[in-house]
CSV table of C-alpha atoms in Angstrom, one decimal:
chain,number,residue,atom,x,y,z
A,1,MET,CA,-14.5,-18.0,29.2
A,2,GLN,CA,-16.6,-16.4,31.9
A,3,VAL,CA,-16.2,-13.8,34.6
A,4,SER,CA,-14.4,-15.1,37.7
A,5,HIS,CA,-16.6,-15.8,40.8
A,6,ALA,CA,-13.7,-15.2,43.2
A,7,ALA,CA,-14.6,-11.5,43.6
A,8,ARG,CA,-18.2,-10.6,44.4
A,9,ALA,CA,-17.8,-7.1,43.1
A,10,THR,CA,-15.5,-5.3,40.6
A,11,VAL,CA,-14.2,-1.8,41.0
A,12,ALA,CA,-12.4,0.2,38.2
A,13,SER,CA,-10.6,3.4,38.5
A,14,PHE,CA,-8.4,5.3,36.0
A,15,ASP,CA,-5.7,6.4,38.4
A,16,ASP,CA,-2.4,4.6,37.7
A,17,PRO,CA,0.2,7.0,36.2
A,18,ASN,CA,2.6,4.1,35.4
A,19,LEU,CA,0.5,2.2,32.9
A,20,MET,CA,0.6,2.5,29.1
A,21,SER,CA,-1.5,0.6,26.5
A,22,THR,CA,0.9,0.7,23.6
A,23,ALA,CA,4.2,-0.6,24.7
A,24,GLY,CA,5.1,-1.5,21.1
A,25,LEU,CA,5.4,2.2,20.3
A,26,LEU,CA,8.8,2.3,22.2
A,27,PRO,CA,10.7,0.2,19.6
A,28,ILE,CA,8.7,1.5,16.7
A,29,VAL,CA,9.3,5.2,17.4
A,30,ARG,CA,13.0,4.4,17.9
A,31,LEU,CA,13.0,2.5,14.6
A,32,ALA,CA,11.5,5.6,13.0
A,33,GLU,CA,14.3,7.8,14.5
A,34,ASN,CA,17.0,5.3,13.3
A,35,ALA,CA,15.5,5.5,9.8
A,36,GLY,CA,15.7,9.3,9.9
A,37,LEU,CA,12.0,10.4,10.1
A,38,ARG,CA,12.5,13.3,12.5
A,39,SER,CA,15.7,14.6,10.9
A,40,LEU,CA,14.2,14.3,7.4
A,41,ALA,CA,11.1,16.3,8.4
A,42,ASP,CA,13.2,19.0,10.0
A,43,GLN,CA,15.3,19.2,6.9
A,44,TRP,CA,12.6,19.3,4.2
A,45,LEU,CA,9.5,20.8,5.8
A,46,SER,CA,9.2,24.6,5.8
A,47,VAL,CA,5.7,25.1,7.2
A,48,PRO,CA,5.6,28.8,8.3
A,49,THR,CA,5.0,30.6,11.6
A,50,ASP,CA,5.0,28.9,15.0
A,51,LYS,CA,2.5,26.2,13.6
A,52,GLY,CA,5.4,24.7,11.7
A,53,ALA,CA,8.0,24.8,14.5
A,54,ASN,CA,9.6,21.5,15.4
A,55,ALA,CA,8.2,19.9,12.3
A,56,GLY,CA,10.2,16.7,12.9
A,57,LEU,CA,8.7,16.2,16.4
A,58,LYS,CA,5.2,16.9,15.1
A,59,VAL,CA,5.5,14.5,12.2
A,60,SER,CA,6.8,11.8,14.5
A,61,SER,CA,3.9,12.4,16.9
A,62,LEU,CA,1.3,12.1,14.1
A,63,VAL,CA,2.9,8.9,12.7
A,64,ALA,CA,3.2,7.4,16.2
A,65,GLY,CA,-0.5,8.1,16.8
A,66,MET,CA,-1.4,6.4,13.5
A,67,VAL,CA,0.7,3.4,14.2
A,68,ALA,CA,-1.1,3.1,17.6
A,69,GLY,CA,-4.5,3.2,15.8
A,70,ALA,CA,-5.5,6.8,15.5
A,71,ASP,CA,-7.7,7.6,12.5
A,72,SER,CA,-8.6,11.3,13.4
A,73,ILE,CA,-6.8,14.3,14.9
A,74,ASP,CA,-8.7,13.9,18.2
A,75,ASP,CA,-7.4,10.3,18.5
A,76,MET,CA,-3.9,11.7,18.9
A,77,ALA,CA,-4.8,12.0,22.6
A,78,LEU,CA,-3.9,8.3,22.8
A,79,LEU,CA,-0.3,9.5,23.0
A,80,ARG,CA,-0.9,11.4,26.3
A,81,HIS,CA,-2.2,8.7,28.7
A,82,GLY,CA,-0.8,7.1,31.8
A,83,GLY,CA,3.0,6.7,31.8
A,84,MET,CA,3.6,7.8,28.1
A,85,GLY,CA,5.3,10.9,29.4
A,86,LYS,CA,7.9,8.8,31.1
A,87,ILE,CA,8.9,7.0,27.9
A,88,PHE,CA,8.5,9.8,25.4
A,89,THR,CA,9.1,13.5,25.5
A,90,GLN,CA,7.6,16.4,23.4
A,91,ILE,CA,4.2,14.8,23.0
A,92,TYR,CA,2.0,17.4,21.3
A,93,ALA,CA,-1.7,17.9,22.0
A,94,PRO,CA,-4.2,17.0,19.3
A,95,SER,CA,-5.1,20.7,18.8
A,96,THR,CA,-1.4,21.6,18.1
A,97,LEU,CA,-1.1,18.8,15.6
A,98,GLY,CA,-4.3,19.8,13.9
A,99,SER,CA,-3.0,23.4,13.6
A,100,PHE,CA,0.2,22.1,12.1
A,101,LEU,CA,-1.7,20.1,9.4
A,102,ARG,CA,-4.0,23.0,8.6
A,103,SER,CA,-1.0,25.2,7.9
A,104,PHE,CA,0.1,23.0,4.9
A,105,THR,CA,0.0,24.2,1.4
A,106,PHE,CA,0.3,22.0,-1.7
A,107,GLY,CA,4.1,22.8,-1.7
A,108,HIS,CA,4.4,21.6,1.8
A,109,VAL,CA,2.6,18.4,0.9
A,110,ARG,CA,5.2,17.8,-1.8
A,111,GLN,CA,7.9,18.4,0.7
A,112,LEU,CA,6.3,15.8,2.9
A,113,ASP,CA,6.3,13.5,-0.1
A,114,ALA,CA,10.0,13.9,-0.3
A,115,VAL,CA,10.3,13.0,3.4
A,116,ALA,CA,8.2,9.9,2.8
A,117,SER,CA,10.3,8.6,-0.1
A,118,ARG,CA,13.6,9.2,1.7
A,119,PHE,CA,12.2,7.7,4.9
A,120,LEU,CA,11.3,4.6,2.9
A,121,VAL,CA,14.9,4.3,1.8
A,122,GLY,CA,16.0,4.5,5.4
A,123,LEU,CA,13.5,1.8,6.4
A,124,ALA,CA,14.8,-0.4,3.6
A,125,ALA,CA,18.2,-0.2,5.2
A,126,GLU,CA,16.8,-1.4,8.5
A,127,ALA,CA,14.9,-4.4,7.1
A,128,PRO,CA,14.5,-6.1,3.7
A,129,ILE,CA,11.0,-4.7,3.0
A,130,VAL,CA,11.6,-4.9,-0.8
A,131,PRO,CA,14.5,-7.4,-1.2
A,132,ALA,CA,16.5,-7.6,-4.4
A,133,PRO,CA,14.8,-10.3,-6.6
A,134,ALA,CA,16.7,-13.5,-7.1
A,135,ASP,CA,17.9,-14.5,-10.6
A,136,ASP,CA,15.2,-13.5,-13.2
A,137,GLY,CA,12.9,-12.1,-10.6
A,138,LEU,CA,11.1,-8.8,-11.0
A,139,VAL,CA,10.2,-5.8,-8.8
A,140,PHE,CA,6.5,-5.1,-9.2
A,141,VAL,CA,5.2,-1.6,-9.1
A,142,ASP,CA,1.4,-1.4,-9.0
A,143,VAL,CA,-0.7,1.7,-9.5
A,144,ASP,CA,-4.3,2.1,-8.5
A,145,ASP,CA,-6.7,4.6,-7.0
A,146,THR,CA,-9.5,4.3,-4.5
A,147,ILE,CA,-12.2,6.6,-3.1
A,148,ILE,CA,-12.3,7.6,0.6
A,149,GLU,CA,-15.9,8.3,1.4
A,150,VAL,CA,-16.6,11.5,3.2
A,151,HIS,CA,-19.7,13.0,4.7
A,152,GLY,CA,-18.9,16.5,5.9
A,153,PRO,CA,-20.8,19.2,3.9
A,154,LYS,CA,-17.7,21.5,3.8
A,155,LYS,CA,-15.1,18.9,2.9
A,156,GLN,CA,-12.8,20.6,0.3
A,157,GLY,CA,-12.4,18.5,-2.9
A,158,ALA,CA,-15.2,16.1,-2.2
A,159,GLY,CA,-17.2,14.9,-5.2
A,160,PHE,CA,-18.8,12.0,-6.9
A,161,GLY,CA,-16.4,9.8,-8.9
A,162,TYR,CA,-16.5,6.5,-10.6
A,163,SER,CA,-17.6,4.7,-7.5
A,164,GLY,CA,-20.9,6.7,-7.2
A,165,VAL,CA,-20.2,7.7,-3.6
A,166,ARG,CA,-19.2,11.2,-2.4
A,167,GLY,CA,-15.5,11.1,-1.5
A,168,ILE,CA,-12.0,12.1,-2.2
A,169,ASN,CA,-9.7,10.2,-4.6
A,170,VAL,CA,-6.4,8.6,-3.4
A,171,LEU,CA,-3.9,7.5,-5.9
A,172,LEU,CA,-1.2,5.0,-4.7
A,173,ALA,CA,1.8,3.2,-6.1
A,174,THR,CA,3.2,0.2,-4.3
A,175,ALA,CA,6.4,-1.9,-4.7
A,176,SER,CA,6.8,-5.6,-4.0
A,177,THR,CA,8.6,-8.7,-5.1
A,178,GLY,CA,7.6,-12.3,-5.3
A,179,SER,CA,8.8,-12.8,-1.7
A,180,SER,CA,7.7,-9.6,0.0
A,181,ALA,CA,4.5,-7.8,0.9
A,182,PRO,CA,3.9,-4.4,-0.8
A,183,VAL,CA,5.0,-1.1,0.6
A,184,VAL,CA,3.7,2.3,-0.7
A,185,ILE,CA,6.3,4.2,-2.7
A,186,ALA,CA,4.2,7.1,-4.0
A,187,GLN,CA,0.8,8.7,-3.1
A,188,ARG,CA,-1.4,11.6,-4.2
A,189,LEU,CA,-4.7,13.0,-3.0
A,190,ARG,CA,-7.0,14.2,-5.7
A,191,LYS,CA,-10.5,15.6,-5.9
A,192,GLY,CA,-13.3,13.0,-5.7
A,193,ALA,CA,-14.4,13.6,-9.3
A,194,ALA,CA,-10.9,13.2,-10.7
A,195,GLY,CA,-10.5,10.6,-13.4
A,196,SER,CA,-8.2,7.7,-12.6
A,197,PRO,CA,-5.4,8.5,-15.0
A,198,ARG,CA,-5.1,12.2,-13.9
A,199,GLY,CA,-1.5,12.7,-12.8
A,200,ALA,CA,-0.7,9.0,-13.2
A,201,ALA,CA,2.3,9.6,-15.3
A,202,ARG,CA,3.8,11.9,-12.7
A,203,ILE,CA,3.3,9.4,-9.9
A,204,VAL,CA,4.7,6.6,-12.0
A,205,GLY,CA,7.8,8.6,-12.6
A,206,ASP,CA,8.2,9.4,-8.9
A,207,ALA,CA,7.5,5.8,-7.9
A,208,LEU,CA,10.1,4.3,-10.3
A,209,LYS,CA,12.7,6.8,-9.2
A,210,THR,CA,12.1,5.8,-5.6
A,211,VAL,CA,12.6,2.1,-6.5
A,212,THR,CA,16.1,2.8,-7.9
A,213,ARG,CA,17.0,4.3,-4.5
A,214,LEU,CA,16.2,1.3,-2.5
A,215,PRO,CA,19.1,-0.9,-1.5
A,216,GLY,CA,20.0,-3.5,-4.2
A,217,LEU,CA,17.3,-2.4,-6.6
A,218,LYS,CA,19.2,0.2,-8.7
A,219,ALA,CA,19.6,-2.2,-11.7
A,220,ALA,CA,16.7,-4.6,-10.8
A,221,PRO,CA,14.2,-5.2,-13.6
A,222,VAL,CA,10.8,-3.5,-12.8
A,223,LEU,CA,7.3,-4.3,-14.2
A,224,LEU,CA,4.6,-1.7,-13.9
A,225,ARG,CA,1.1,-3.2,-13.5
A,226,ALA,CA,-2.2,-1.3,-13.8
A,227,ASP,CA,-5.8,-1.7,-14.9
A,228,SER,CA,-7.4,-0.3,-18.0
A,229,ALA,CA,-7.9,3.2,-16.5
A,230,TYR,CA,-4.2,3.7,-16.9
A,231,TYR,CA,-3.9,2.4,-20.4
A,232,GLY,CA,-2.7,5.7,-21.9
A,233,HIS,CA,0.3,7.0,-23.8
A,234,ALA,CA,1.5,9.3,-21.0
A,235,THR,CA,1.5,6.6,-18.3
A,236,VAL,CA,3.1,3.9,-20.5
A,237,THR,CA,5.8,6.2,-21.8
A,238,ALA,CA,6.6,7.4,-18.3
A,239,ALA,CA,7.3,3.8,-17.3
A,240,LEU,CA,9.4,3.0,-20.4
A,241,ARG,CA,11.3,6.2,-20.0
A,242,ALA,CA,12.3,5.2,-16.5
A,243,GLY,CA,13.5,1.8,-17.7
A,244,ALA,CA,10.5,-0.4,-16.6
A,245,ASP,CA,8.3,-2.8,-18.6
A,246,VAL,CA,4.6,-2.5,-18.4
A,247,SER,CA,1.7,-4.9,-18.0
A,248,ILE,CA,-1.5,-2.8,-18.3
A,249,THR,CA,-5.1,-4.0,-19.0
A,250,ALA,CA,-6.1,-2.8,-22.4
A,251,ARG,CA,-9.5,-1.2,-23.1
A,252,GLN,CA,-11.6,-3.0,-25.6
A,253,ASP,CA,-11.2,-0.5,-28.4
A,254,PRO,CA,-11.5,-1.4,-32.1
A,255,ALA,CA,-7.8,-2.1,-32.5
A,256,VAL,CA,-7.7,-4.5,-29.5
A,257,LYS,CA,-10.8,-6.3,-30.7
A,258,ARG,CA,-9.3,-6.8,-34.2
A,259,ALA,CA,-6.2,-8.2,-32.6
A,260,ILE,CA,-8.2,-10.6,-30.5
A,261,HIS,CA,-10.3,-11.8,-33.4
A,262,ALA,CA,-7.1,-12.5,-35.4
A,263,ILE,CA,-5.9,-15.1,-32.9
A,264,PRO,CA,-6.3,-18.6,-34.5
A,265,ASP,CA,-8.2,-21.2,-32.6
A,266,ASP,CA,-5.2,-23.5,-32.2
A,267,ALA,CA,-3.2,-20.8,-30.4
A,268,TRP,CA,-5.2,-21.0,-27.1
A,269,THR,CA,-3.7,-22.8,-24.1
A,270,ALA,CA,-5.6,-23.9,-21.1
A,271,ILE,CA,-4.4,-22.3,-17.9
A,272,GLU,CA,-4.6,-22.8,-14.1
A,273,TYR,CA,-7.5,-20.6,-13.2
A,274,THR,CA,-10.3,-20.4,-10.6
A,275,ASP,CA,-11.6,-23.9,-9.7
A,276,ALA,CA,-9.2,-25.5,-12.2
A,277,VAL,CA,-8.4,-29.2,-11.7
A,278,PHE,CA,-5.1,-30.9,-12.5
A,279,ASP,CA,-5.4,-34.2,-14.4
A,280,ASP,CA,-2.5,-36.5,-13.5
A,281,THR,CA,-3.3,-38.7,-16.5
A,282,THR,CA,-2.9,-36.0,-19.2
A,283,ASN,CA,-0.6,-33.9,-17.0
A,284,THR,CA,-2.7,-30.8,-17.8
A,285,TRP,CA,-5.0,-28.4,-16.1
A,286,ILE,CA,-8.7,-29.0,-16.8
A,287,SER,CA,-10.0,-25.5,-16.9
A,288,THR,CA,-12.4,-23.5,-19.0
A,289,ALA,CA,-10.0,-20.5,-19.1
A,290,GLU,CA,-7.5,-20.2,-21.9
A,291,VAL,CA,-4.8,-17.8,-22.8
A,292,ALA,CA,-3.0,-16.7,-26.0
A,293,GLU,CA,-0.9,-13.8,-27.3
A,294,VAL,CA,-0.5,-11.7,-30.4
A,295,PRO,CA,2.0,-9.0,-31.4
A,296,PHE,CA,0.4,-5.6,-30.9
A,297,THR,CA,1.3,-1.9,-31.5
A,298,ALA,CA,-0.2,0.3,-28.9
A,299,PHE,CA,-1.5,3.8,-29.7
A,300,SER,CA,-1.4,3.1,-33.4
A,301,SER,CA,-3.5,6.2,-34.1
A,302,LYS,CA,-0.6,8.4,-33.0
A,303,SER,CA,2.5,9.3,-35.1
A,304,LYS,CA,5.0,6.6,-35.6
A,305,LYS,CA,7.4,7.9,-33.0
A,306,ASP,CA,4.7,7.7,-30.4
A,307,ARG,CA,3.6,4.1,-31.1
A,308,ILE,CA,4.8,1.4,-28.7
A,309,GLU,CA,5.5,-2.1,-29.8
A,310,GLY,CA,4.7,-5.0,-27.6
A,311,ARG,CA,2.2,-7.9,-27.4
A,312,LEU,CA,-1.4,-8.4,-26.3
A,313,VAL,CA,-1.9,-11.3,-23.9
A,314,VAL,CA,-5.5,-12.4,-24.0
A,315,ARG,CA,-7.4,-14.6,-21.5
A,316,ARG,CA,-10.8,-15.9,-22.6
A,317,ILE,CA,-13.5,-17.5,-20.5
A,318,PRO,CA,-16.8,-19.0,-21.7
A,319,GLU,CA,-19.7,-16.6,-21.5
A,320,LEU,CA,-21.8,-18.8,-19.2
A,321,ASN,CA,-24.8,-16.5,-19.2
A,322,ALA,CA,-25.3,-17.3,-22.9
A,323,LYS,CA,-26.2,-20.9,-21.9
A,324,LYS,CA,-29.2,-19.7,-20.1
A,325,LEU,CA,-30.9,-18.2,-23.1
A,326,SER,CA,-34.2,-19.7,-24.3
A,327,GLN,CA,-32.5,-20.3,-27.7
A,328,PRO,CA,-28.8,-21.1,-27.1
A,329,THR,CA,-26.2,-19.7,-29.5
A,330,LEU,CA,-24.8,-21.9,-32.3
A,331,PHE,CA,-21.2,-21.4,-31.2
A,332,ASP,CA,-19.7,-20.9,-27.8
A,333,THR,CA,-19.2,-17.3,-26.9
A,334,HIS,CA,-16.4,-16.0,-24.7
A,335,ARG,CA,-15.5,-13.0,-22.5
A,336,PHE,CA,-12.0,-11.7,-23.3
A,337,HIS,CA,-9.6,-10.0,-20.9
A,338,ALA,CA,-6.6,-8.5,-22.7
A,339,PHE,CA,-3.5,-6.6,-21.3
A,340,PHE,CA,-0.7,-4.9,-23.2
A,341,THR,CA,2.8,-5.9,-22.1
A,342,THR,CA,6.4,-5.1,-23.1
A,343,SER,CA,7.9,-7.8,-20.9
A,344,THR,CA,9.6,-11.0,-22.2
A,345,LEU,CA,7.7,-13.3,-19.9
A,346,ASP,CA,6.1,-16.3,-21.6
A,347,THR,CA,2.4,-16.1,-22.2
A,348,ILE,CA,1.2,-18.2,-19.2
A,349,THR,CA,3.6,-16.5,-16.7
A,350,ALA,CA,2.7,-13.1,-18.0
A,351,ASP,CA,-1.0,-13.8,-17.4
A,352,GLN,CA,-0.3,-15.1,-13.9
A,353,VAL,CA,1.9,-12.1,-13.0
A,354,HIS,CA,-0.6,-9.6,-14.3
A,355,ARG,CA,-3.5,-11.1,-12.3
A,356,ARG,CA,-1.5,-10.5,-9.1
A,357,HIS,CA,-1.9,-6.8,-9.7
A,358,ALA,CA,-4.9,-7.2,-7.3
A,359,ILE,CA,-2.4,-7.2,-4.4
A,360,ILE,CA,-2.7,-3.4,-4.3
A,361,GLU,CA,-6.4,-3.8,-3.4
A,362,GLN,CA,-5.2,-5.3,-0.1
A,363,VAL,CA,-3.1,-2.1,0.6
A,364,ASN,CA,-6.2,0.1,-0.2
A,365,ALA,CA,-8.3,-2.0,2.2
A,366,ASP,CA,-5.5,-2.0,4.9
A,367,LEU,CA,-5.2,1.8,4.8
A,368,LYS,CA,-9.0,2.3,5.0
A,369,ASN,CA,-9.0,0.0,8.0
A,370,SER,CA,-6.5,2.1,9.8
A,371,ALA,CA,-5.4,5.8,9.4
A,372,LEU,CA,-7.4,6.4,6.2
A,373,ALA,CA,-10.7,5.4,7.8
A,374,HIS,CA,-11.4,9.1,7.7
A,375,LEU,CA,-9.9,12.2,6.1
A,376,PRO,CA,-10.2,14.3,9.3
A,377,SER,CA,-10.0,17.9,8.1
A,378,GLY,CA,-12.2,20.1,6.0
A,379,ILE,CA,-9.1,21.5,4.3
A,380,PHE,CA,-7.9,19.6,1.3
A,381,THR,CA,-4.1,20.2,1.8
A,382,ALA,CA,-4.4,19.0,5.5
A,383,ASN,CA,-6.0,15.8,4.3
A,384,ALA,CA,-3.3,15.5,1.6
A,385,ALA,CA,-0.7,15.7,4.3
A,386,TRP,CA,-2.7,13.2,6.4
A,387,LEU,CA,-2.5,10.7,3.5
A,388,VAL,CA,1.3,11.0,3.3
A,389,LEU,CA,1.6,10.5,7.1
A,390,ALA,CA,-0.7,7.5,6.8
A,391,VAL,CA,1.6,6.0,4.2
A,392,ILE,CA,4.6,6.6,6.4
A,393,ALA,CA,2.9,4.9,9.3
A,394,PHE,CA,1.9,2.0,7.0
A,395,ASN,CA,5.5,1.5,5.8
A,396,LEU,CA,6.9,1.8,9.3
A,397,THR,CA,4.5,-0.8,10.6
A,398,ARG,CA,5.4,-3.1,7.7
A,399,THR,CA,9.1,-2.7,8.4
A,400,ALA,CA,8.7,-3.5,12.1
A,401,ALA,CA,6.8,-6.7,11.3
A,402,THR,CA,9.5,-7.7,8.7
A,403,ILE,CA,12.2,-7.3,11.4
A,404,THR,CA,10.4,-9.9,13.6
A,405,GLY,CA,10.5,-12.6,10.9
A,406,ALA,CA,8.4,-14.2,8.2
A,407,VAL,CA,5.3,-14.9,10.3
A,408,LEU,CA,4.2,-11.3,10.5
A,409,ALA,CA,6.0,-9.9,7.5
A,410,SER,CA,2.8,-10.1,5.3
A,411,ALA,CA,0.3,-9.4,8.1
A,412,THR,CA,-2.2,-6.6,7.9
A,413,THR,CA,-1.7,-3.4,9.9
A,414,ALA,CA,-4.5,-4.4,12.3
A,415,THR,CA,-2.9,-7.8,13.0
A,416,ILE,CA,0.6,-6.2,13.6
A,417,ARG,CA,-0.9,-3.6,15.9
A,418,GLN,CA,-2.7,-6.3,17.9
A,419,LYS,CA,0.4,-8.4,18.4
A,420,LEU,CA,3.3,-6.0,18.5
A,421,ILE,CA,2.0,-2.5,19.4
A,422,SER,CA,-1.2,-2.5,21.6
A,423,ILE,CA,0.5,-4.3,24.5
A,424,PRO,CA,-0.2,-3.0,28.0
A,425,ALA,CA,2.8,-2.3,30.2
A,426,ARG,CA,3.6,-1.1,33.7
A,427,ILE,CA,6.5,1.3,34.0
A,428,ALA,CA,9.0,1.0,36.8
A,429,SER,CA,12.0,3.3,37.4
A,430,SER,CA,15.1,2.4,39.4
A,431,ALA,CA,18.6,3.9,39.4
A,432,ARG,CA,17.8,6.1,36.3
A,433,ARG,CA,16.7,2.9,34.4
A,434,ILE,CA,13.2,2.4,33.1
A,435,SER,CA,11.8,-1.1,33.0
A,436,LEU,CA,8.6,-2.1,31.2
A,437,HIS,CA,6.7,-5.0,32.8
A,438,LEU,CA,4.6,-6.7,30.0
A,439,PRO,CA,1.9,-9.3,30.3
A,440,LYS,CA,3.1,-12.8,31.3
A,441,SER,CA,2.6,-15.4,28.6
A,442,TRP,CA,2.1,-12.9,25.8
A,443,PRO,CA,1.7,-15.1,22.7
A,444,TRP,CA,4.0,-13.0,20.6
A,445,GLU,CA,6.7,-12.3,23.2
A,446,SER,CA,9.5,-13.5,21.0
A,447,ALA,CA,8.5,-11.4,18.0
A,448,TRP,CA,8.2,-8.3,20.2
A,449,SER,CA,11.6,-9.0,21.8
A,450,VAL,CA,13.3,-9.3,18.4
A,451,LEU,CA,11.9,-5.9,17.4
A,452,HIS,CA,12.9,-4.3,20.7
A,453,SER,CA,16.4,-5.7,20.4
A,454,HIS,CA,16.7,-4.4,16.9
A,455,ALA,CA,15.5,-0.9,17.6
A,456,LEU,CA,17.1,-0.5,21.1
A,457,PRO,CA,20.1,-2.9,21.3
A,458,PRO,CA,21.4,-3.4,24.8
A,459,PRO,CA,24.4,-1.1,25.8
A,460,ARG,CA,27.8,-2.4,25.3
A,461,SER,CA,29.5,-3.5,28.5
């Protein structure tokens, strides 16, 4: 590709009032209205004074800006360019939206949490974002936290946590099935120095309650997956009390070590693992990774009523570093990775399912690459509200992609934005009808048209 030689000079001017750079916002904002975002915000939010007036419209504006790519309050100016005023009404200035967020208290953030969970139910009615699992399939709820790095000297709640960087902690819970990409079903903003398990039991309870409200999932079997930071009595009992099984990495405490050492040598089974090779002759996987299980009682130091029966599934991998010693060890040594589970999955399947917990890391990265690139306010509660709005925008974008078909259903937010949202358009009006003229030969024209037809079906003749 090179610049055309047809013109000897190029002139640019920002003077066309009929252009917009984000034509995909039209069907997506209507999709949000159909799923009840504005009405839910008006019903549940009670932010005081004039700053909280028209809460539904302000929430819709913030979410629309995030869907279009805004990652700060100033970026909301993206909604006020060119012909946007001909397609949308009640577009608020960034300063107004910033004042709205800074008026939030912790109670208002919890009200916004209620909006987010109910809005997700509305989105699930528009598209199968978390479809009911077939036959013996499971709904997977994953819990994890991540640090959003901050730099402002007056950022409330900032601190140094486990990552060693100065930031604020975000705790998320996602839901997915074997055939769907994850959506966020619960979220919480915490101080940067907060320990990972702080408040985890509460968010697990909220997340599992939301799952039961999704279409077709009221009686679906649910498996909670988490890493060792959440291996605690409060989190596990919260999941079991809600009717879910657990699959949580176990810390290598003395009880776990004793259980691992009690596994006989003939109980280990080779598994398909990184760089494993399938041998057609023996019909087995040639791999250095092996897996076994042993019955296990979690939290045995507590009273009998607080102990939880299950099993410990253990994966072992040879300790390759030991081979580099000047005097090799007499016996092979291994690294062990154990997780506690109450599910009835067989050993190999349980190990495979647990390893897929890493899917939540993709959600963390996706959010950090979009609306959570920054926490824009110095006020903690404003940033907490920003997190909930970012989650709403993420789920809305995921739903829009799911409507278009399988190709984009698992795409990242950045990819969906590039193909469905950030499309330039020229606006033309005739006989009280608005027409959008989009680029010819747009590669994803069919996907955009499917979304548009779903959100804005043609009028009945």
